[in-house]
GROMACS .gro file of C-alpha atoms in nm:
model
  487
    1MET     CA    1   0.002  -0.004  -0.005
    2SER     CA    2   0.107   0.349  -0.055
    3ARG     CA    3   0.199   0.594   0.237
    4LYS     CA    4  -0.128   0.766   0.212
    5ARG     CA    5  -0.326   0.446   0.253
    6TRP     CA    6  -0.120   0.357   0.554
    7VAL     CA    7  -0.209   0.687   0.708
    8VAL     CA    8  -0.577   0.643   0.630
    9LEU     CA    9  -0.565   0.294   0.782
   10ALA     CA   10  -0.389   0.423   1.100
   11LEU     CA   11  -0.664   0.695   1.127
   12ALA     CA   12  -0.932   0.427   1.083
   13LEU     CA   13  -0.800   0.208   1.354
   14LEU     CA   14  -0.795   0.500   1.590
   15MET     CA   15  -1.146   0.576   1.512
   16ILE     CA   16  -1.253   0.213   1.555
   17GLY     CA   17  -1.072   0.196   1.900
   18LEU     CA   18  -1.232   0.514   2.023
   19ALA     CA   19  -1.569   0.383   1.916
   20TRP     CA   20  -1.521   0.069   2.129
   21VAL     CA   21  -1.417   0.262   2.419
   22GLY     CA   22  -1.719   0.481   2.409
   23VAL     CA   23  -1.962   0.200   2.360
   24LEU     CA   24  -1.809  -0.019   2.650
   25GLY     CA   25  -1.775   0.296   2.855
   26ALA     CA   26  -2.158   0.342   2.850
   27ARG     CA   27  -2.173   0.034   3.075
   28SER     CA   28  -1.954   0.180   3.337
   29GLY     CA   29  -2.109   0.178   3.678
   30LEU     CA   30  -2.384  -0.062   3.566
   31VAL     CA   31  -2.479  -0.426   3.641
   32VAL     CA   32  -2.544  -0.595   3.300
   33ARG     CA   33  -2.678  -0.954   3.296
   34GLN     CA   34  -2.768  -1.171   3.005
   35ILE     CA   35  -3.061  -1.389   3.099
   36ALA     CA   36  -3.256  -1.665   2.942
   37ARG     CA   37  -3.587  -1.760   3.099
   38SER     CA   38  -3.841  -1.988   2.965
   39ASP     CA   39  -3.672  -1.964   2.620
   40VAL     CA   40  -3.709  -1.579   2.621
   41PRO     CA   41  -3.366  -1.391   2.576
   42LEU     CA   42  -3.346  -1.095   2.821
   43ILE     CA   43  -3.093  -0.811   2.910
   44TYR     CA   44  -3.091  -0.671   3.257
   45LEU     CA   45  -2.925  -0.331   3.344
   46ALA     CA   46  -2.911  -0.171   3.697
   47PRO     CA   47  -2.695   0.077   3.870
   48GLN     CA   48  -2.412  -0.102   4.063
   49ASN     CA   49  -2.408  -0.114   4.446
   50GLN     CA   50  -2.777  -0.009   4.482
   51THR     CA   51  -3.071  -0.190   4.634
   52ARG     CA   52  -3.452  -0.142   4.617
   53VAL     CA   53  -3.452   0.049   4.302
   54PRO     CA   54  -3.759   0.108   4.083
   55GLY     CA   55  -3.791  -0.154   3.793
   56VAL     CA   56  -3.895  -0.086   3.440
   57LEU     CA   57  -4.005  -0.341   3.169
   58ILE     CA   58  -3.896  -0.216   2.828
   59ALA     CA   59  -4.047  -0.370   2.515
   60HIS     CA   60  -3.946  -0.331   2.147
   61GLY     CA   61  -4.164  -0.297   1.832
   62PHE     CA   62  -4.221  -0.505   1.532
   63ALA     CA   63  -3.894  -0.616   1.367
   64GLY     CA   64  -3.718  -0.480   1.664
   65SER     CA   65  -3.514  -0.652   1.941
   66LYS     CA   66  -3.400  -0.592   2.290
   67GLN     CA   67  -3.089  -0.417   2.165
   68LEU     CA   68  -3.282  -0.164   1.979
   69MET     CA   69  -3.422  -0.029   2.304
   70LEU     CA   70  -3.107  -0.007   2.499
   71GLY     CA   71  -3.084   0.372   2.478
   72TYR     CA   72  -3.373   0.392   2.718
   73GLY     CA   73  -3.224   0.107   2.920
   74HIS     CA   74  -2.888   0.282   2.970
   75VAL     CA   75  -3.045   0.626   3.047
   76LEU     CA   76  -3.277   0.474   3.299
   77ALA     CA   77  -3.020   0.240   3.462
   78HIS     CA   78  -2.764   0.539   3.507
   79ALA     CA   79  -3.054   0.717   3.662
   80GLY     CA   80  -3.124   0.460   3.926
   81TYR     CA   81  -3.363   0.219   3.772
   82GLY     CA   82  -3.335  -0.145   3.719
   83VAL     CA   83  -3.452  -0.226   3.375
   84MET     CA   84  -3.543  -0.550   3.181
   85LEU     CA   85  -3.535  -0.587   2.805
   86TRP     CA   86  -3.644  -0.893   2.611
   87ASP     CA   87  -3.702  -1.029   2.268
   88PHE     CA   88  -4.066  -1.104   2.172
   89SER     CA   89  -4.123  -1.444   2.042
   90GLY     CA   90  -4.022  -1.470   1.668
   91HIS     CA   91  -3.795  -1.160   1.703
   92GLY     CA   92  -3.426  -1.107   1.768
   93GLY     CA   93  -3.267  -1.399   1.946
   94SER     CA   94  -3.589  -1.571   2.041
   95THR     CA   95  -3.614  -1.932   1.943
   96LEU     CA   96  -3.998  -1.942   2.017
   97PRO     CA   97  -4.235  -1.931   1.724
   98GLN     CA   98  -4.437  -1.598   1.720
   99ARG     CA   99  -4.726  -1.615   1.940
  100ASP     CA  100  -5.073  -1.462   1.900
  101SER     CA  101  -5.031  -1.261   2.218
  102LEU     CA  102  -4.737  -1.063   2.337
  103GLN     CA  103  -4.836  -1.070   2.690
  104ALA     CA  104  -4.692  -1.424   2.774
  105ASP     CA  105  -4.337  -1.286   2.682
  106LEU     CA  106  -4.402  -0.975   2.895
  107GLN     CA  107  -4.510  -1.196   3.199
  108VAL     CA  108  -4.180  -1.391   3.160
  109ALA     CA  109  -3.986  -1.049   3.157
  110TYR     CA  110  -4.175  -0.947   3.456
  111GLU     CA  111  -4.098  -1.250   3.667
  112ALA     CA  112  -3.730  -1.216   3.572
  113LEU     CA  113  -3.724  -0.842   3.671
  114VAL     CA  114  -3.879  -0.886   4.014
  115ALA     CA  115  -3.635  -1.187   4.078
  116GLN     CA  116  -3.333  -0.949   4.046
  117PRO     CA  117  -3.184  -0.868   4.380
  118GLU     CA  118  -3.164  -0.483   4.320
  119ILE     CA  119  -3.534  -0.459   4.236
  120ASP     CA  120  -3.812  -0.312   4.462
  121ALA     CA  121  -4.098  -0.505   4.337
  122THR     CA  122  -4.346  -0.255   4.484
  123ARG     CA  123  -4.234   0.021   4.229
  124LEU     CA  124  -4.263  -0.106   3.879
  125ALA     CA  125  -4.327   0.073   3.537
  126LEU     CA  126  -4.361  -0.017   3.177
  127LEU     CA  127  -4.203   0.132   2.849
  128GLY     CA  128  -4.277   0.013   2.504
  129HIS     CA  129  -4.237   0.116   2.130
  130SER     CA  130  -4.491   0.069   1.849
  131MET     CA  131  -4.603  -0.290   1.871
  132GLY     CA  132  -4.448  -0.300   2.233
  133SER     CA  133  -4.643   0.005   2.327
  134GLY     CA  134  -4.967  -0.187   2.277
  135SER     CA  135  -4.824  -0.471   2.498
  136VAL     CA  136  -4.719  -0.247   2.778
  137MET     CA  137  -5.061  -0.051   2.769
  138THR     CA  138  -5.247  -0.369   2.787
  139ALA     CA  139  -5.038  -0.491   3.086
  140GLY     CA  140  -5.093  -0.152   3.257
  141ILE     CA  141  -5.468  -0.187   3.199
  142GLN     CA  142  -5.494  -0.547   3.308
  143GLN     CA  143  -5.257  -0.513   3.607
  144ALA     CA  144  -5.313  -0.155   3.727
  145ASP     CA  145  -5.209  -0.244   4.085
  146ARG     CA  146  -4.871  -0.375   3.951
  147PHE     CA  147  -4.752  -0.106   3.737
  148ALA     CA  148  -4.737   0.272   3.856
  149ALA     CA  149  -4.662   0.425   3.518
  150THR     CA  150  -4.662   0.331   3.144
  151VAL     CA  151  -4.458   0.510   2.867
  152ALA     CA  152  -4.594   0.432   2.518
  153ILE     CA  153  -4.373   0.546   2.232
  154SER     CA  154  -4.520   0.560   1.885
  155PRO     CA  155  -4.836   0.410   2.025
  156THR     CA  156  -5.040   0.148   1.857
  157GLY     CA  157  -5.370   0.065   2.034
  158ALA     CA  158  -5.514  -0.041   2.373
  159LYS     CA  159  -5.844  -0.003   2.560
  160VAL     CA  160  -5.741   0.278   2.775
  161THR     CA  161  -5.969   0.472   3.010
  162PRO     CA  162  -5.933   0.775   3.240
  163GLU     CA  163  -5.830   0.518   3.534
  164SER     CA  164  -5.596   0.279   3.357
  165PRO     CA  165  -5.312   0.234   3.287
  166ARG     CA  166  -5.189   0.450   3.561
  167ASN     CA  167  -4.987   0.762   3.481
  168LEU     CA  168  -4.976   0.710   3.108
  169GLN     CA  169  -4.725   0.916   2.897
  170LEU     CA  170  -4.759   0.897   2.516
  171GLN     CA  171  -4.473   1.000   2.289
  172ALA     CA  172  -4.481   1.047   1.910
  173GLY     CA  173  -4.227   1.180   1.665
  174SER     CA  174  -4.314   1.505   1.485
  175TRP     CA  175  -4.254   1.323   1.149
  176GLU     CA  176  -4.470   1.016   1.243
  177GLY     CA  177  -4.791   1.133   1.096
  178GLY     CA  178  -5.050   0.872   1.181
  179PHE     CA  179  -4.900   0.781   1.521
  180ILE     CA  180  -4.940   1.140   1.628
  181THR     CA  181  -5.305   1.106   1.536
  182ASN     CA  182  -5.334   0.771   1.724
  183ALA     CA  183  -5.161   0.903   2.025
  184GLU     CA  184  -5.402   1.199   2.033
  185ARG     CA  185  -5.697   0.964   2.014
  186LEU     CA  186  -5.557   0.759   2.300
  187LEU     CA  187  -5.497   1.064   2.509
  188ASP     CA  188  -5.865   1.171   2.450
  189ARG     CA  189  -5.987   0.829   2.551
  190ALA     CA  190  -5.756   0.835   2.868
  191GLY     CA  191  -5.924   1.158   2.979
  192GLY     CA  192  -5.683   1.430   2.839
  193GLU     CA  193  -5.391   1.600   2.994
  194ASN     CA  194  -5.360   1.548   3.356
  195GLU     CA  195  -5.081   1.619   3.603
  196ASN     CA  196  -5.216   1.420   3.897
  197LEU     CA  197  -4.952   1.153   3.904
  198ALA     CA  198  -4.971   1.110   4.274
  199ALA     CA  199  -5.326   0.962   4.225
  200GLY     CA  200  -5.206   0.754   3.923
  201GLN     CA  201  -5.425   0.960   3.694
  202GLY     CA  202  -5.119   1.146   3.508
  203ARG     CA  203  -5.181   1.186   3.144
  204SER     CA  204  -4.929   1.353   2.898
  205LEU     CA  205  -4.847   1.358   2.519
  206VAL     CA  206  -4.501   1.458   2.427
  207LEU     CA  207  -4.396   1.533   2.055
  208ILE     CA  208  -4.043   1.454   1.994
  209PRO     CA  209  -3.898   1.722   1.733
  210LYS     CA  210  -3.753   1.597   1.407
  211ALA     CA  211  -3.814   1.237   1.468
  212GLU     CA  212  -3.992   0.941   1.284
  213HIS     CA  213  -4.072   0.597   1.382
  214ILE     CA  214  -3.716   0.469   1.414
  215THR     CA  215  -3.497   0.766   1.488
  216ILE     CA  216  -3.730   0.850   1.789
  217LEU     CA  217  -3.566   0.563   1.980
  218PHE     CA  218  -3.218   0.734   1.963
  219ARG     CA  219  -3.337   1.077   2.053
  220GLN     CA  220  -3.228   1.236   2.393
  221ALA     CA  221  -3.550   1.423   2.413
  222SER     CA  222  -3.742   1.103   2.410
  223HIS     CA  223  -3.515   0.943   2.664
  224GLN     CA  224  -3.529   1.230   2.900
  225ALA     CA  225  -3.914   1.277   2.877
  226ALA     CA  226  -3.961   0.910   2.982
  227LEU     CA  227  -3.711   0.961   3.276
  228ARG     CA  228  -3.884   1.278   3.393
  229TRP     CA  229  -4.226   1.101   3.390
  230LEU     CA  230  -4.098   0.794   3.589
  231ASP     CA  231  -3.913   1.022   3.823
  232ALA     CA  232  -4.227   1.220   3.890
  233THR     CA  233  -4.439   0.905   3.938
  234PHE     CA  234  -4.199   0.773   4.203
  235GLY     CA  235  -4.125   1.089   4.369
  236ARG     CA  236  -3.760   1.086   4.265
  237GLN     CA  237  -3.518   1.337   4.126
  238SER     CA  238  -3.247   1.180   3.924
  239SER     CA  239  -2.892   1.343   3.927
  240SER     CA  240  -2.766   1.140   3.633
  241LEU     CA  241  -2.583   1.349   3.349
  242TYR     CA  242  -2.567   1.044   3.119
  243ILE     CA  243  -2.659   1.096   2.760
  244ASP     CA  244  -2.678   0.798   2.537
  245ARG     CA  245  -2.438   0.859   2.268
  246ARG     CA  246  -2.380   0.493   2.168
  247MET     CA  247  -2.522   0.528   1.815
  248ALA     CA  248  -2.282   0.818   1.756
  249TRP     CA  249  -1.998   0.594   1.861
  250TYR     CA  250  -2.139   0.310   1.643
  251GLY     CA  251  -2.144   0.558   1.355
  252LEU     CA  252  -1.773   0.649   1.418
  253HIS     CA  253  -1.696   0.276   1.417
  254LEU     CA  254  -1.869   0.225   1.083
  255LEU     CA  255  -1.695   0.526   0.932
  256GLY     CA  256  -1.353   0.407   1.057
  257TRP     CA  257  -1.431   0.057   0.922
  258LEU     CA  258  -1.527   0.188   0.583
  259LEU     CA  259  -1.207   0.391   0.567
  260ALA     CA  260  -0.996   0.090   0.664
  261MET     CA  261  -1.174  -0.110   0.387
  262GLY     CA  262  -1.093   0.174   0.134
  263ALA     CA  263  -0.736   0.166   0.241
  264ILE     CA  264  -0.695  -0.212   0.206
  265LEU     CA  265  -0.939  -0.347  -0.064
  266PRO     CA  266  -0.827  -0.181  -0.379
  267SER     CA  267  -0.483  -0.353  -0.348
  268PHE     CA  268  -0.657  -0.688  -0.363
  269ALA     CA  269  -0.941  -0.614  -0.599
  270ARG     CA  270  -0.812  -0.497  -0.938
  271SER     CA  271  -1.002  -0.648  -1.220
  272SER     CA  272  -0.828  -0.839  -1.484
  273PRO     CA  273  -0.805  -0.670  -1.831
  274ALA     CA  274  -1.031  -0.927  -1.983
  275LEU     CA  275  -1.299  -0.879  -1.734
  276SER     CA  276  -1.277  -0.493  -1.774
  277GLN     CA  277  -1.338  -0.532  -2.157
  278VAL     CA  278  -1.642  -0.750  -2.126
  279SER     CA  279  -1.782  -0.517  -1.861
  280LYS     CA  280  -1.725  -0.216  -2.068
  281PHE     CA  281  -1.913  -0.365  -2.358
  282GLN     CA  282  -2.208  -0.433  -2.136
  283VAL     CA  283  -2.255  -0.086  -1.988
  284ARG     CA  284  -2.161   0.120  -2.295
  285SER     CA  285  -2.526   0.231  -2.361
  286PRO     CA  286  -2.674   0.461  -2.105
  287ILE     CA  287  -3.025   0.381  -2.236
  288ARG     CA  288  -2.976   0.007  -2.170
  289ARG     CA  289  -2.829   0.068  -1.823
  290TRP     CA  290  -3.095   0.307  -1.700
  291GLY     CA  291  -3.382   0.179  -1.908
  292SER     CA  292  -3.336  -0.189  -1.785
  293LEU     CA  293  -3.302  -0.073  -1.420
  294LEU     CA  294  -3.643   0.134  -1.435
  295VAL     CA  295  -3.830  -0.151  -1.634
  296SER     CA  296  -3.712  -0.427  -1.409
  297ALA     CA  297  -3.805  -0.248  -1.087
  298LEU     CA  298  -4.160  -0.161  -1.214
  299ALA     CA  299  -4.221  -0.505  -1.356
  300ALA     CA  300  -4.113  -0.687  -1.040
  301SER     CA  301  -4.364  -0.456  -0.859
  302GLY     CA  302  -4.653  -0.585  -1.076
  303THR     CA  303  -4.536  -0.950  -1.089
  304ILE     CA  304  -4.517  -1.021  -0.707
  305PRO     CA  305  -4.886  -0.969  -0.640
  306LEU     CA  306  -4.973  -1.201  -0.934
  307LEU     CA  307  -4.735  -1.475  -0.794
  308GLY     CA  308  -4.875  -1.419  -0.448
  309GLY     CA  309  -5.223  -1.551  -0.565
  310GLY     CA  310  -5.382  -1.500  -0.221
  311LYS     CA  311  -5.081  -1.659  -0.043
  312ASN     CA  312  -4.953  -1.489   0.256
  313LEU     CA  313  -4.668  -1.280   0.117
  314ALA     CA  314  -4.600  -1.133   0.453
  315ALA     CA  315  -4.486  -1.463   0.579
  316LEU     CA  316  -4.303  -1.576   0.265
  317GLY     CA  317  -4.026  -1.825   0.316
  318GLY     CA  318  -4.062  -1.831   0.699
  319VAL     CA  319  -3.964  -1.463   0.772
  320GLN     CA  320  -4.218  -1.192   0.789
  321VAL     CA  321  -4.196  -0.910   0.518
  322GLY     CA  322  -3.827  -0.980   0.452
  323GLY     CA  323  -3.902  -1.279   0.235
  324ALA     CA  324  -4.122  -1.069   0.016
  325VAL     CA  325  -3.837  -0.805  -0.003
  326ALA     CA  326  -3.588  -1.087  -0.123
  327LEU     CA  327  -3.852  -1.205  -0.379
  328TRP     CA  328  -3.885  -0.857  -0.511
  329PHE     CA  329  -3.503  -0.818  -0.558
  330GLY     CA  330  -3.475  -1.160  -0.720
  331ILE     CA  331  -3.741  -1.089  -0.980
  332ALA     CA  332  -3.614  -0.750  -1.055
  333GLY     CA  333  -3.258  -0.870  -1.066
  334ILE     CA  334  -3.341  -1.161  -1.308
  335LEU     CA  335  -3.525  -0.918  -1.530
  336TRP     CA  336  -3.252  -0.666  -1.521
  337LEU     CA  337  -2.993  -0.924  -1.609
  338GLY     CA  338  -3.203  -1.043  -1.894
  339LEU     CA  339  -3.236  -0.689  -2.035
  340LEU     CA  340  -2.853  -0.634  -2.009
  341THR     CA  341  -2.839  -0.941  -2.243
  342GLN     CA  342  -2.494  -1.047  -2.107
  343PHE     CA  343  -2.367  -1.262  -1.810
  344LEU     CA  344  -2.022  -1.271  -1.663
  345ARG     CA  345  -1.900  -1.607  -1.549
  346PRO     CA  346  -1.743  -1.598  -1.191
  347THR     CA  347  -1.372  -1.676  -1.138
  348LEU     CA  348  -1.247  -1.827  -0.823
  349ARG     CA  349  -1.061  -1.527  -0.750
  350ALA     CA  350  -1.375  -1.315  -0.764
  351LEU     CA  351  -1.580  -1.554  -0.548
  352LEU     CA  352  -1.296  -1.549  -0.279
  353LEU     CA  353  -1.307  -1.165  -0.298
  354GLY     CA  354  -1.688  -1.169  -0.246
  355PHE     CA  355  -1.656  -1.379   0.064
  356SER     CA  356  -1.389  -1.165   0.196
  357VAL     CA  357  -1.605  -0.854   0.121
  358PHE     CA  358  -1.894  -1.008   0.318
  359ALA     CA  359  -1.657  -1.092   0.603
  360LEU     CA  360  -1.545  -0.730   0.638
  361LEU     CA  361  -1.895  -0.590   0.604
  362TRP     CA  362  -2.019  -0.843   0.859
  363ILE     CA  363  -1.751  -0.742   1.115
  364GLY     CA  364  -1.786  -0.369   1.050
  365PHE     CA  365  -2.156  -0.326   1.039
  366GLY     CA  366  -2.260  -0.607   1.289
  367LEU     CA  367  -2.016  -0.681   1.562
  368MET     CA  368  -2.071  -0.346   1.753
  369ALA     CA  369  -2.438  -0.346   1.634
  370GLN     CA  370  -2.495  -0.656   1.863
  371LEU     CA  371  -2.413  -0.425   2.161
  372VAL     CA  372  -2.600  -0.119   2.031
  373TRP     CA  373  -2.909  -0.164   1.830
  374LEU     CA  374  -2.947  -0.506   1.652
  375GLN     CA  375  -2.949  -0.872   1.729
  376TRP     CA  376  -2.673  -0.952   1.477
  377TRP     CA  377  -2.587  -1.315   1.590
  378LEU     CA  378  -2.819  -1.547   1.410
  379ILE     CA  379  -3.006  -1.831   1.592
  380PRO     CA  380  -3.007  -2.154   1.396
  381THR     CA  381  -3.348  -2.102   1.248
  382ARG     CA  382  -3.243  -1.763   1.105
  383LEU     CA  383  -2.910  -1.895   0.990
  384ALA     CA  384  -3.088  -2.143   0.783
  385LEU     CA  385  -3.295  -1.873   0.605
  386TRP     CA  386  -2.979  -1.660   0.523
  387PRO     CA  387  -2.854  -1.853   0.208
  388TRP     CA  388  -3.192  -1.836   0.037
  389LEU     CA  389  -3.238  -1.474   0.117
  390ALA     CA  390  -2.878  -1.404  -0.015
  391LEU     CA  391  -2.965  -1.592  -0.330
  392GLY     CA  392  -3.277  -1.388  -0.378
  393PHE     CA  393  -3.065  -1.066  -0.370
  394LEU     CA  394  -2.774  -1.199  -0.587
  395PRO     CA  395  -2.924  -1.130  -0.923
  396TRP     CA  396  -2.989  -0.756  -0.842
  397PHE     CA  397  -2.646  -0.702  -0.721
  398LEU     CA  398  -2.492  -0.895  -1.017
  399ALA     CA  399  -2.683  -0.672  -1.276
  400SER     CA  400  -2.595  -0.359  -1.057
  401GLY     CA  401  -2.225  -0.460  -1.049
  402MET     CA  402  -2.226  -0.506  -1.439
  403ALA     CA  403  -2.392  -0.168  -1.479
  404GLN     CA  404  -2.149   0.012  -1.247
  405GLN     CA  405  -1.832  -0.153  -1.388
  406ASP     CA  406  -1.556   0.100  -1.481
  407ILE     CA  407  -1.766   0.406  -1.429
  408SER     CA  408  -1.611   0.722  -1.271
  409GLY     CA  409  -1.653   0.850  -0.914
  410GLY     CA  410  -1.903   1.137  -1.023
  411SER     CA  411  -2.109   0.886  -1.220
  412ARG     CA  412  -2.128   0.643  -0.931
  413ILE     CA  413  -2.294   0.905  -0.722
  414VAL     CA  414  -2.544   0.969  -0.992
  415TRP     CA  415  -2.585   0.591  -1.024
  416TRP     CA  416  -2.640   0.558  -0.655
  417LEU     CA  417  -2.919   0.816  -0.663
  418GLY     CA  418  -3.083   0.672  -0.973
  419GLN     CA  419  -3.065   0.320  -0.831
  420SER     CA  420  -3.212   0.442  -0.499
  421ILE     CA  421  -3.499   0.617  -0.670
  422ALA     CA  422  -3.582   0.305  -0.886
  423LEU     CA  423  -3.567   0.078  -0.586
  424VAL     CA  424  -3.788   0.294  -0.358
  425LEU     CA  425  -4.039   0.357  -0.639
  426GLY     CA  426  -4.057   0.000  -0.727
  427ILE     CA  427  -4.115  -0.117  -0.367
  428PHE     CA  428  -4.363   0.170  -0.307
  429LEU     CA  429  -4.550   0.037  -0.617
  430MET     CA  430  -4.547  -0.313  -0.473
  431LEU     CA  431  -4.709  -0.193  -0.148
  432GLN     CA  432  -5.001  -0.044  -0.343
  433PHE     CA  433  -5.083  -0.410  -0.464
  434SER     CA  434  -4.967  -0.587  -0.140
  435PRO     CA  435  -5.098  -0.388   0.154
  436GLN     CA  436  -5.009  -0.665   0.383
  437LEU     CA  437  -4.642  -0.561   0.345
  438GLY     CA  438  -4.731  -0.213   0.471
  439PHE     CA  439  -4.461  -0.235   0.752
  440LEU     CA  440  -4.201  -0.137   0.462
  441TYR     CA  441  -4.335   0.203   0.428
  442ILE     CA  442  -4.147   0.285   0.753
  443LEU     CA  443  -3.838   0.125   0.620
  444LEU     CA  444  -3.827   0.290   0.269
  445PRO     CA  445  -3.570   0.576   0.384
  446LEU     CA  446  -3.327   0.297   0.480
  447PHE     CA  447  -3.301   0.161   0.138
  448PRO     CA  448  -3.094   0.456  -0.007
  449LEU     CA  449  -2.856   0.434   0.292
  450PHE     CA  450  -2.785   0.055   0.209
  451MET     CA  451  -2.747   0.147  -0.162
  452ALA     CA  452  -2.484   0.406  -0.067
  453LEU     CA  453  -2.298   0.155   0.128
  454PHE     CA  454  -2.307  -0.087  -0.163
  455ALA     CA  455  -2.210   0.174  -0.407
  456TYR     CA  456  -1.898   0.246  -0.189
  457VAL     CA  457  -1.807  -0.122  -0.211
  458ALA     CA  458  -1.855  -0.119  -0.590
  459ALA     CA  459  -1.619   0.168  -0.629
  460LEU     CA  460  -1.354  -0.007  -0.414
  461LEU     CA  461  -1.372  -0.335  -0.594
  462ASN     CA  462  -1.466  -0.262  -0.968
  463ASN     CA  463  -1.523  -0.632  -0.984
  464THR     CA  464  -1.877  -0.748  -1.056
  465TRP     CA  465  -1.892  -1.092  -0.889
  466GLY     CA  466  -1.676  -0.985  -0.596
  467TYR     CA  467  -1.927  -0.692  -0.541
  468ALA     CA  468  -2.244  -0.901  -0.599
  469LEU     CA  469  -2.151  -1.194  -0.382
  470GLY     CA  470  -2.020  -0.989  -0.087
  471CYS     CA  471  -2.322  -0.752  -0.088
  472ALA     CA  472  -2.583  -1.025  -0.142
  473LEU     CA  473  -2.441  -1.229   0.134
  474PHE     CA  474  -2.441  -0.922   0.371
  475PHE     CA  475  -2.772  -0.796   0.277
  476GLY     CA  476  -2.938  -1.144   0.311
  477TRP     CA  477  -2.776  -1.161   0.665
  478ALA     CA  478  -2.918  -0.814   0.760
  479ILE     CA  479  -3.260  -0.909   0.648
  480ALA     CA  480  -3.251  -1.251   0.846
  481ALA     CA  481  -3.126  -1.071   1.148
  482ALA     CA  482  -3.396  -0.800   1.143
  483PHE     CA  483  -3.730  -0.926   1.038
  484PRO     CA  484  -3.948  -1.143   1.257
  485LEU     CA  485  -3.978  -1.506   1.200
  486ALA     CA  486  -4.315  -1.636   1.078
  487SER     CA  487  -4.514  -1.843   1.322
   0.00000   0.00000   0.00000
């Protein structure tokens, strides 16, 4: 490597090291326990050397995990609470098939929480996001004598009344639209704004500025609003100055890892002259490149509902929603390859490069994510789904790699933008025909971010099969990790 690349690599390693210090430092002063109870995986956080602290159950939303809610867990634990987070059945690291009711998993978490030596079982509260908000509100209604407060973030539905659940705080992001309307409806049914927390009749709606359904989970305003509500409920005044910056440290880690890849990969990923000549011939025509992309995306959106034929697309292949995503990519990718009219045969070197790229992306993206926001390690059931999901994504990335081969840096930015628009438009149209996949509306903004990551990898490699295999394996793993298992 050149001297410049060595300098970049050194800087990247420094960033990665600082990020790990920051993430692990967030646990300083806390008790952290990994627990498995009745096949429900749990994480428990509490302040060290304290007893008889209030306890809080924290529930994630659909396609979430206990890791996704750790921001609230760290803020509350540093402020003197003991918190229990868990994976609902079918989610995260849970090996249980998805149940019709979420309350059984919540009951397991409750029993685990009150069994911890730091917890005062007479002072308990609930906090949940989206799907989890419905579960905690239901528990707060059914067991009003057990839970003194409930915080419902991006709330769904529950049969709230002016009496139950006790001390209900509703939160919604200012960019959440329908969830704001739903929160206002719940507040009205619960009796409207009320500051009488001492009697258990507290009611409040908090709008979190510039937040939508996912980013609200990482906003300090949301964390602190929940903390203030619980403190007011229990008559406490927390002196903690902790602010959860773990996602910022994760971003620094990811940036450092991408810089490290940029320093290392180009030295090992130069395409052979023969491969470059074939690739140039395939992407010479801008009309073919752009036209085939758009036609393939639109055609896939219309084809999937026809293939569904009344079948449950939302549970396709054993993974909810994610299976339909892989099917869309597979159909669009095959059509795109057909319209490009050429196919590149893989070489052993390109395949080895692809597995190496997957390994680098897997470590850089996921190793810290396991501690910050995502259940990255796959249980056996999810691991078995990974190969076919990756296979579904492979045609798209193969066609994308062929179209991007040997283009310049500025053109890659244009290509990333165009591919992102075609992808989002195609999936948006698919949702018009398949409303059972409506959860994808929330995730649409994430697809351009993934495409940006993959465009960067394409620029580093300039090797069609290495790029396609590495990205397909990585994206398949991400989908297998994130989406719930079908019952």
